[in-house]
Amino acid sequence: MDRALNSDPVNTADTEGRQRWRNWIGFWLLGLCNNFAYVVMLSAAHDILQKQESQNSTTPIPCFGVFRYGSNQLPDGVVLYNNIYEHIWDVLSGWGSGTGAAGVAGALLYSAFTQAGLTPQVTLWIMLVVPVILAVSYFFLLVFPSSFPQWRRHEDGHSPSTVVNSQERRPLIEEETDTDENSETAQEERDNCTGHAFFLLTDARNIRPLTFTDQIYIIKGLLKFIIPLGVVYFAEYFINQGLLELLYFPASHLSHAEQYRWYQTLYQIGVFASRTSLVCFKIRKIFLMSLLQCLNAVVLGFAVYYQFLPNPWVVFIIVLYEGLLGGAAYVNTFFFIREETAKHEREFAMAAASVGDSLGIALSAAAAFPEGLSSAWVPREPLPESLEVDAKPQDMSAAKGGLVIFTANSNPSSRELGRRIAERLGVELGKVQVYQEANRETRVQIEESVRGKDVFIIQTVSKDVNTTIMELLIMVYACRTSCARNIIGVIPYFPYSKQCKMRKRGSIVSKLLASMMCKAGLTHLITMDLHQKEIQGFFNIPVDNLRASPFLLQYIQEEIPDYRNAVIVAKSPASAKRAQSFAERLRLGIAVIHGEAQDAESDLVDGRHSPPTVKNIGAIHPSLEIPLLIPKEKPPITVVGDVGGRIAIIVDDIIDDVDSFLAAADTLKERGAYKIFVMATHGILSSDAPRLIEESAIDEVVVTNTIPHEIQKLQCPKIKTVDISMILSEAIRRIHNGESMSYLFRNIGMDD
C-alpha cells in the first residue's frame, strides 16, 4: 500500500474540514492579490499618467512592478496544486472568487483613499501591503499536501530547513513485491527528489512524460475552450479599454470621472458574483457566453459612435452584465478542463488554456489602442523659454489675482485639450457644469469664485458647432457677470472661419461671430491658424493667431523616414504660399497641382456678387453698359514640379471634405510619388472622410488636436495626432503674467 512520505497520522474529520477551509481562504487571498494590482492600476491610470506628464515622475511604477511580478507567478502554482490536490472546490472556487473580489476591493479602496485626501502616490505606497498578504497566504495559511515536504510546516518543533535523512524518509512498511535491489534504487531516487519531481516519481512513475505529439493532441481537444475564452476576453477588454472612456452623458448629475468609476465598479461586482457562483451552478457552453459578450461590444461600440443611449443607467446594466459573462466564462472554462482531462495531462492542459484569455487581452489592447484613443504625438523637446522669462518659476494661481481655466465643452473628448493645458501649467481645471436641458437649451453653472481673476475659457469645436458656440457665449457672459477681471477665449479652431467673405446674397458669418463674442464679454482671443488672417480685423479686442507649423515641421523631421527625399505639395494654387513656407524651412522642393483638382472655394471668393450680374436694358443706357467678367474655365490638371520617386507631403490649414485631397493623391500617384502624407492644422474630417481616407492612396494624415477626432481615429488608423497644448499653455502663461507674446511669433512671416 502506498503512503506519502512524512505524512502525519490520520486526521479526524474535523481537522480535515479545518484544513479545507484554510486552503479555500488561502486560495481566495492568492486570487485577491493576483488581480488586485491590475484593478488598482486601472483605477489609478489617469492619476499615474497625469503625474508622469506633468512632473516626469515614475515613482508609482515600482509599486506595480512588485505587484505584477509576484502575482504573475501564481497561476502556474495554481495549475500545479490543482493537479495534485483532490478537492477542486478549494482550488478553483477559492481562486476564482478571490480574483473577482479583487475588482471590488481594489476599486473601492483606491477611491476611498483618494477621496479621503491622500495623494495617488501615497495610496499606491500603502497598497504595497498586498504582496505581504500574498506571501503570508502562501507560506503560512495553505496546508500543503505531503508531496511538498520541503515547504511543509512541521508541527513537531523541527525547523523546516532541517534535512531529513534517508532513514527518516523511508516508508515504515516496505512493499512485499519490491526486491531489495528495486528498494535501494527507489530509495536513492526518493532521496534525490523534492517537491513536484518527487510527486511525479511516487504518484505517476509508471506514466511516461508527454511528448510533443501528445501536447498537440491535447491542445486540439482544448480549442473548444480556448477559442471561446479568448473571444470573451477580447470583447470584454475591448469594452473596458476602448469604449467606456468614451461613454459620457453630460445631462447626468454624475461627472465624467464618476460615471467612469461606476462603470469599473459595476464591472468588478459582476466579475466577483460570477466567479463565486461555481458552487451554485456550472455553465459548459462557453461559446454562448462569447457570442453574448461580442454582442455587448457591438452595442456599446454603436453607442459610442451614434450616441443613442439616453442615460448612463443603461450602460451600468450592460457593464454589470459584461462582468457576469467574463467571470463565468473564466471559472467555468478551467473547471471543465480540470474535470475532463486525465490527471497526468491536467497540468499541461490548464497551463495551455490560460493562453486563451491572455491572447484575447493582448488583441483587444491592439484593437482599442492602435495609436491611443486619445493619444497625440508630443514634441520631444519642450518649448524653449524666452530670455525675458524670469529664472524662478512663478505661481500661476497667485500672480495678479489668480488664474482660472475652464473648458466650456460638455463633450468629454473635447475636454482632453483643456486637461493637457492645465497639467502643463500646474493648475487644476476650474469647476463648472455645462450640460443640455431636456429641451436642448444649454445651461452653464460656474461652481467657484472668479471675481478679480484672469479666466481662460478653452473651447474646441465638436460635431454640434452651434451648441459649441452657445456654450462659449453663455460661459463668457457668466464670467462677466461674476466680475472676472479678464476673460480670455482659447479657441484653437475658430468656427465659421470659411465664411469670412461675401458670397452673393450670403453674409460674413465670421464677423457676426466675432461681434457676438466681444459683446458677450470676451477681452482677448487666442486662436491658431485662422483660415484667413483678415478675420483678426473683425474683432475689436486683441487676437493672437498662433501657428502650428513648427510642430508639423518637427513631426516631419522626426517621424517621416527619408524626409529629405520628399517634396512639399500644394493641392491648389490657393495653398501655394503655405507649401512654399514648409519647403523653405525644410530645404525641400515644391510642387503645385493646378487644374480640375483645385478647391471649389477658389471660385467667387473675391468681391461682392450682389446684385446678380443680369443685364437690364431698360434701366441702363446702352452707352453705360458695364462689361461682364469672362467666366473661368479650368484647364486640364497639371502638376508643376517633379514628384516621381519621391515622398509627397500635401500641406493645408483645414481638412474637412477630403474629395480634393483624394483627387490630389491620385494625381500624385499617377506622377510617380511612392508615398503620400497630408499635413493640416485642423482635422474636422466630417461625413465619410475617415472611410474615404482609409480606402485612398493616402498613407498618413497628420493633424493637430485643435479639434477632437477620437472617433475618426477609430475608423481610420491612418489619422495621426500632433499635440499643440505646449504652445497654448505658454501663451496662457505669458498673457496671465503680462509678458510679451513676440517670442511665440519668432521667424513667422506674412505668408505663414
Short mmCIF file of N, CA, C and O in Angstrom, two decimals, residues 658-748:
data_model
loop_
_atom_site.label_atom_id
_atom_site.label_comp_id
_atom_site.label_asym_id
_atom_site.label_seq_id
_atom_site.Cartn_x
_atom_site.Cartn_y
_atom_site.Cartn_z
N VAL A 658 -12.79 65.66 -47.91
CA VAL A 658 -11.49 65.17 -48.37
C VAL A 658 -11.44 64.91 -49.87
O VAL A 658 -10.44 64.38 -50.36
N ASP A 659 -12.49 65.25 -50.61
CA ASP A 659 -12.50 64.93 -52.04
C ASP A 659 -11.31 65.53 -52.77
O ASP A 659 -10.67 64.88 -53.60
N SER A 660 -11.00 66.79 -52.49
CA SER A 660 -9.88 67.43 -53.18
C SER A 660 -8.55 66.79 -52.80
O SER A 660 -7.64 66.67 -53.63
N PHE A 661 -8.40 66.35 -51.55
CA PHE A 661 -7.18 65.67 -51.14
C PHE A 661 -7.05 64.32 -51.82
O PHE A 661 -5.95 63.92 -52.21
N LEU A 662 -8.17 63.60 -51.96
CA LEU A 662 -8.11 62.29 -52.62
C LEU A 662 -7.76 62.45 -54.09
O LEU A 662 -6.97 61.66 -54.63
N ALA A 663 -8.34 63.46 -54.73
CA ALA A 663 -8.01 63.69 -56.14
C ALA A 663 -6.54 64.06 -56.30
O ALA A 663 -5.86 63.60 -57.23
N ALA A 664 -6.03 64.88 -55.38
CA ALA A 664 -4.61 65.24 -55.43
C ALA A 664 -3.72 64.02 -55.21
O ALA A 664 -2.69 63.85 -55.88
N ALA A 665 -4.11 63.14 -54.28
CA ALA A 665 -3.32 61.93 -54.02
C ALA A 665 -3.30 61.02 -55.24
O ALA A 665 -2.25 60.45 -55.58
N ASP A 666 -4.44 60.85 -55.90
CA ASP A 666 -4.48 60.01 -57.11
C ASP A 666 -3.58 60.60 -58.19
O ASP A 666 -2.86 59.86 -58.90
N THR A 667 -3.62 61.91 -58.34
CA THR A 667 -2.77 62.56 -59.34
C THR A 667 -1.29 62.35 -59.03
O THR A 667 -0.48 62.06 -59.92
N LEU A 668 -0.92 62.49 -57.78
CA LEU A 668 0.48 62.32 -57.39
C LEU A 668 0.94 60.89 -57.59
O LEU A 668 2.09 60.64 -57.98
N LYS A 669 0.06 59.92 -57.30
CA LYS A 669 0.40 58.52 -57.55
C LYS A 669 0.66 58.28 -59.03
O LYS A 669 1.58 57.55 -59.41
N GLU A 670 -0.19 58.87 -59.86
CA GLU A 670 0.00 58.71 -61.30
C GLU A 670 1.31 59.33 -61.76
O GLU A 670 1.92 58.86 -62.73
N ARG A 671 1.76 60.38 -61.08
CA ARG A 671 3.01 61.05 -61.46
C ARG A 671 4.24 60.40 -60.83
O ARG A 671 5.34 60.90 -60.98
N GLY A 672 4.06 59.32 -60.08
CA GLY A 672 5.20 58.56 -59.58
C GLY A 672 5.53 58.72 -58.12
O GLY A 672 6.54 58.16 -57.67
N ALA A 673 4.76 59.45 -57.33
CA ALA A 673 5.04 59.56 -55.89
C ALA A 673 4.78 58.20 -55.23
O ALA A 673 3.74 57.58 -55.46
N TYR A 674 5.73 57.73 -54.42
CA TYR A 674 5.58 56.39 -53.85
C TYR A 674 5.00 56.42 -52.44
O TYR A 674 4.61 55.39 -51.90
N LYS A 675 4.89 57.58 -51.83
CA LYS A 675 4.28 57.70 -50.51
C LYS A 675 3.67 59.08 -50.39
O LYS A 675 4.27 60.07 -50.83
N ILE A 676 2.47 59.15 -49.80
CA ILE A 676 1.75 60.43 -49.75
C ILE A 676 1.33 60.70 -48.31
O ILE A 676 0.64 59.88 -47.68
N PHE A 677 1.72 61.86 -47.80
CA PHE A 677 1.31 62.33 -46.48
C PHE A 677 0.46 63.59 -46.66
O PHE A 677 0.66 64.36 -47.60
N VAL A 678 -0.48 63.78 -45.75
CA VAL A 678 -1.28 65.01 -45.72
C VAL A 678 -1.07 65.66 -44.36
O VAL A 678 -1.25 65.01 -43.32
N MET A 679 -0.69 66.93 -44.36
CA MET A 679 -0.46 67.69 -43.13
C MET A 679 -1.45 68.85 -43.07
O MET A 679 -1.53 69.64 -44.01
N ALA A 680 -2.17 68.94 -41.97
CA ALA A 680 -3.12 70.04 -41.79
C ALA A 680 -3.20 70.38 -40.31
O ALA A 680 -2.99 69.52 -39.45
N THR A 681 -3.53 71.63 -40.02
CA THR A 681 -3.66 72.05 -38.63
C THR A 681 -4.96 71.55 -38.02
O THR A 681 -4.97 70.98 -36.93
N HIS A 682 -6.06 71.76 -38.72
CA HIS A 682 -7.38 71.45 -38.18
C HIS A 682 -7.96 70.24 -38.90
O HIS A 682 -8.21 70.29 -40.11
N GLY A 683 -8.18 69.17 -38.18
CA GLY A 683 -8.76 67.96 -38.76
C GLY A 683 -10.23 67.84 -38.42
O GLY A 683 -10.60 67.18 -37.45
N ILE A 684 -11.08 68.47 -39.22
CA ILE A 684 -12.53 68.36 -38.98
C ILE A 684 -13.03 66.98 -39.38
O ILE A 684 -13.78 66.34 -38.64
N LEU A 685 -12.64 66.52 -40.56
CA LEU A 685 -12.89 65.14 -41.00
C LEU A 685 -14.35 64.75 -40.84
O LEU A 685 -14.68 63.76 -40.19
N SER A 686 -15.23 65.54 -41.41
CA SER A 686 -16.66 65.28 -41.27
C SER A 686 -17.13 64.26 -42.29
O SER A 686 -16.40 63.84 -43.19
N SER A 687 -18.38 63.85 -42.11
CA SER A 687 -19.05 62.93 -43.01
C SER A 687 -18.26 61.61 -43.11
O SER A 687 -17.88 61.03 -42.11
N ASP A 688 -18.04 61.14 -44.35
CA ASP A 688 -17.36 59.86 -44.57
C ASP A 688 -15.87 60.02 -44.76
O ASP A 688 -15.22 59.15 -45.37
N ALA A 689 -15.30 61.09 -44.28
CA ALA A 689 -13.87 61.35 -44.50
C ALA A 689 -12.98 60.21 -44.02
O ALA A 689 -12.07 59.79 -44.75
N PRO A 690 -13.16 59.65 -42.80
CA PRO A 690 -12.27 58.56 -42.38
C PRO A 690 -12.32 57.36 -43.31
O PRO A 690 -11.27 56.78 -43.64
N ARG A 691 -13.51 56.97 -43.72
CA ARG A 691 -13.62 55.81 -44.62
C ARG A 691 -12.95 56.09 -45.96
O ARG A 691 -12.24 55.23 -46.50
N LEU A 692 -13.16 57.27 -46.51
CA LEU A 692 -12.56 57.61 -47.79
C LEU A 692 -11.03 57.65 -47.71
O LEU A 692 -10.34 57.22 -48.63
N ILE A 693 -10.52 58.18 -46.59
CA ILE A 693 -9.07 58.21 -46.42
C ILE A 693 -8.51 56.80 -46.32
O ILE A 693 -7.47 56.48 -46.90
N GLU A 694 -9.19 55.95 -45.59
CA GLU A 694 -8.73 54.57 -45.42
C GLU A 694 -8.66 53.83 -46.75
O GLU A 694 -7.77 53.00 -46.97
N GLU A 695 -9.58 54.14 -47.65
CA GLU A 695 -9.63 53.45 -48.95
C GLU A 695 -8.82 54.16 -50.02
O GLU A 695 -8.78 53.70 -51.17
N SER A 696 -8.16 55.25 -49.71
CA SER A 696 -7.49 56.08 -50.71
C SER A 696 -6.01 55.72 -50.80
O SER A 696 -5.50 54.84 -50.09
N ALA A 697 -5.32 56.45 -51.68
CA ALA A 697 -3.88 56.27 -51.86
C ALA A 697 -3.06 57.01 -50.81
O ALA A 697 -1.84 56.90 -50.80
N ILE A 698 -3.71 57.74 -49.93
CA ILE A 698 -3.00 58.48 -48.88
C ILE A 698 -2.47 57.50 -47.84
O ILE A 698 -3.19 56.62 -47.37
N ASP A 699 -1.20 57.67 -47.47
CA ASP A 699 -0.58 56.77 -46.49
C ASP A 699 -0.79 57.25 -45.05
O ASP A 699 -0.88 56.42 -44.15
N GLU A 700 -0.85 58.56 -44.84
CA GLU A 700 -0.99 59.06 -43.47
C GLU A 700 -1.53 60.48 -43.50
O GLU A 700 -1.13 61.28 -44.35
N VAL A 701 -2.45 60.77 -42.59
CA VAL A 701 -3.00 62.11 -42.42
C VAL A 701 -2.60 62.60 -41.03
O VAL A 701 -2.96 61.96 -40.02
N VAL A 702 -1.87 63.69 -40.97
CA VAL A 702 -1.37 64.22 -39.70
C VAL A 702 -2.07 65.54 -39.42
O VAL A 702 -1.99 66.48 -40.22
N VAL A 703 -2.78 65.60 -38.30
CA VAL A 703 -3.48 66.81 -37.88
C VAL A 703 -3.15 67.08 -36.42
O VAL A 703 -2.63 66.20 -35.72
N THR A 704 -3.47 68.25 -35.94
CA THR A 704 -3.25 68.59 -34.54
C THR A 704 -4.53 68.33 -33.75
O THR A 704 -5.59 68.05 -34.31
N ASN A 705 -4.42 68.46 -32.44
CA ASN A 705 -5.59 68.22 -31.58
C ASN A 705 -6.34 69.52 -31.27
O ASN A 705 -6.90 69.68 -30.18
N THR A 706 -6.37 70.45 -32.24
CA THR A 706 -7.23 71.62 -32.08
C THR A 706 -8.70 71.24 -32.11
O THR A 706 -9.54 71.95 -31.56
N ILE A 707 -9.01 70.12 -32.75
CA ILE A 707 -10.38 69.60 -32.83
C ILE A 707 -10.34 68.14 -32.41
O ILE A 707 -9.49 67.38 -32.88
N PRO A 708 -11.22 67.70 -31.53
CA PRO A 708 -11.21 66.29 -31.12
C PRO A 708 -11.65 65.40 -32.27
O PRO A 708 -12.62 65.69 -32.97
N HIS A 709 -10.94 64.30 -32.48
CA HIS A 709 -11.29 63.38 -33.56
C HIS A 709 -10.97 61.94 -33.15
O HIS A 709 -10.45 61.16 -33.96
N GLU A 710 -11.28 61.58 -31.91
CA GLU A 710 -11.04 60.21 -31.45
C GLU A 710 -11.86 59.20 -32.23
O GLU A 710 -11.38 58.11 -32.56
N ILE A 711 -13.11 59.54 -32.52
CA ILE A 711 -13.96 58.61 -33.26
C ILE A 711 -13.40 58.39 -34.66
O ILE A 711 -13.37 57.26 -35.16
N GLN A 712 -12.94 59.45 -35.31
CA GLN A 712 -12.38 59.31 -36.65
C GLN A 712 -11.12 58.45 -36.63
O GLN A 712 -10.87 57.68 -37.57
N LYS A 713 -10.34 58.53 -35.56
CA LYS A 713 -9.13 57.70 -35.47
C LYS A 713 -9.48 56.24 -35.28
O LYS A 713 -8.75 55.35 -35.73
N LEU A 714 -10.61 55.96 -34.62
CA LEU A 714 -11.06 54.58 -34.52
C LEU A 714 -11.44 54.03 -35.89
O LEU A 714 -11.20 52.86 -36.19
N GLN A 715 -12.03 54.87 -36.71
CA GLN A 715 -12.48 54.43 -38.02
C GLN A 715 -11.34 54.34 -39.03
O GLN A 715 -11.43 53.57 -39.98
N CYS A 716 -10.27 55.10 -38.82
CA CYS A 716 -9.18 55.14 -39.80
C CYS A 716 -7.85 55.24 -39.05
O CYS A 716 -7.50 56.32 -38.54
N PRO A 717 -7.08 54.17 -38.99
CA PRO A 717 -5.78 54.23 -38.29
C PRO A 717 -4.74 55.06 -39.02
O PRO A 717 -3.66 55.29 -38.47
N LYS A 718 -5.01 55.53 -40.22
CA LYS A 718 -4.06 56.39 -40.92
C LYS A 718 -3.99 57.79 -40.31
O LYS A 718 -3.05 58.53 -40.58
N ILE A 719 -4.97 58.15 -39.51
CA ILE A 719 -5.02 59.50 -38.94
C ILE A 719 -4.14 59.56 -37.70
O ILE A 719 -4.29 58.77 -36.77
N LYS A 720 -3.20 60.49 -37.67
CA LYS A 720 -2.28 60.69 -36.54
C LYS A 720 -2.50 62.09 -35.97
O LYS A 720 -2.94 63.00 -36.67
N THR A 721 -2.17 62.23 -34.69
CA THR A 721 -2.43 63.50 -33.99
C THR A 721 -1.13 64.06 -33.44
O THR A 721 -0.31 63.33 -32.88
N VAL A 722 -0.96 65.37 -33.59
CA VAL A 722 0.16 66.10 -33.01
C VAL A 722 -0.38 67.01 -31.91
O VAL A 722 -1.33 67.76 -32.13
N ASP A 723 0.22 66.94 -30.74
CA ASP A 723 -0.24 67.71 -29.59
C ASP A 723 0.31 69.14 -29.66
O ASP A 723 1.52 69.34 -29.78
N ILE A 724 -0.59 70.13 -29.59
CA ILE A 724 -0.16 71.54 -29.61
C ILE A 724 -0.49 72.24 -28.29
O ILE A 724 -0.51 73.46 -28.22
N SER A 725 -0.75 71.46 -27.24
CA SER A 725 -1.07 72.07 -25.95
C SER A 725 0.11 72.86 -25.40
O SER A 725 -0.08 73.78 -24.59
N MET A 726 1.32 72.53 -25.83
CA MET A 726 2.51 73.22 -25.32
C MET A 726 2.48 74.71 -25.63
O MET A 726 2.69 75.55 -24.74
N ILE A 727 2.20 75.07 -26.88
CA ILE A 727 2.22 76.48 -27.26
C ILE A 727 1.02 77.22 -26.70
O ILE A 727 1.11 78.40 -26.34
N LEU A 728 -0.12 76.54 -26.58
CA LEU A 728 -1.29 77.19 -25.99
C LEU A 728 -1.06 77.48 -24.50
O LEU A 728 -1.43 78.56 -24.01
N SER A 729 -0.47 76.52 -23.79
CA SER A 729 -0.21 76.75 -22.36
C SER A 729 0.82 77.87 -22.18
O SER A 729 0.72 78.67 -21.24
N GLU A 730 1.81 77.95 -23.08
CA GLU A 730 2.80 79.03 -22.97
C GLU A 730 2.16 80.38 -23.25
O GLU A 730 2.47 81.39 -22.58
N ALA A 731 1.23 80.44 -24.20
CA ALA A 731 0.53 81.69 -24.48
C ALA A 731 -0.31 82.12 -23.27
O ALA A 731 -0.34 83.31 -22.91
N ILE A 732 -0.99 81.17 -22.64
CA ILE A 732 -1.79 81.49 -21.45
C ILE A 732 -0.88 82.02 -20.34
O ILE A 732 -1.20 83.00 -19.66
N ARG A 733 0.26 81.37 -20.15
CA ARG A 733 1.17 81.79 -19.08
C ARG A 733 1.66 83.22 -19.31
O ARG A 733 1.71 84.03 -18.38
N ARG A 734 2.01 83.53 -20.55
CA ARG A 734 2.54 84.86 -20.85
C ARG A 734 1.47 85.94 -20.70
O ARG A 734 1.74 87.02 -20.18
N ILE A 735 0.29 85.66 -21.17
CA ILE A 735 -0.78 86.65 -21.05
C ILE A 735 -1.12 86.88 -19.58
O ILE A 735 -1.31 88.02 -19.14
N HIS A 736 -1.18 85.83 -18.81
CA HIS A 736 -1.51 85.97 -17.39
C HIS A 736 -0.44 86.75 -16.63
O HIS A 736 -0.75 87.57 -15.76
N ASN A 737 0.82 86.51 -16.99
CA ASN A 737 1.92 87.19 -16.30
C ASN A 737 2.29 88.52 -16.93
O ASN A 737 3.24 89.18 -16.49
N GLY A 738 1.58 88.94 -17.97
CA GLY A 738 1.86 90.22 -18.60
C GLY A 738 3.15 90.23 -19.39
O GLY A 738 3.77 91.29 -19.52
N GLU A 739 3.59 89.11 -19.91
CA GLU A 739 4.83 89.03 -20.67
C GLU A 739 4.55 89.22 -22.16
O GLU A 739 3.42 89.07 -22.64
N SER A 740 5.60 89.49 -22.90
CA SER A 740 5.48 89.72 -24.34
C SER A 740 5.15 88.41 -25.05
O SER A 740 5.66 87.34 -24.70
N MET A 741 4.31 88.51 -26.09
CA MET A 741 3.95 87.34 -26.90
C MET A 741 4.85 87.22 -28.12
O MET A 741 4.69 86.27 -28.91
N SER A 742 5.77 88.15 -28.29
CA SER A 742 6.57 88.15 -29.52
C SER A 742 7.42 86.90 -29.66
O SER A 742 7.73 86.47 -30.77
N TYR A 743 7.79 86.28 -28.55
CA TYR A 743 8.61 85.08 -28.61
C TYR A 743 7.91 83.95 -29.37
O TYR A 743 8.55 83.17 -30.07
N LEU A 744 6.59 83.87 -29.22
CA LEU A 744 5.84 82.81 -29.88
C LEU A 744 5.67 83.06 -31.37
O LEU A 744 5.17 82.19 -32.09
N PHE A 745 6.05 84.24 -31.83
CA PHE A 745 5.91 84.57 -33.25
C PHE A 745 7.27 84.81 -33.91
O PHE A 745 7.33 85.44 -34.97
N ARG A 746 8.33 84.30 -33.31
CA ARG A 746 9.64 84.46 -33.91
C ARG A 746 9.70 83.72 -35.25
O ARG A 746 9.20 82.60 -35.39
N ASN A 747 10.31 84.33 -36.23
CA ASN A 747 10.50 83.76 -37.56
C ASN A 747 9.19 83.46 -38.27
O ASN A 747 9.15 82.66 -39.21
N ILE A 748 8.10 84.09 -37.83
CA ILE A 748 6.81 83.93 -38.50
C ILE A 748 6.66 85.06 -39.52
O ILE A 748 6.69 86.24 -39.15
#
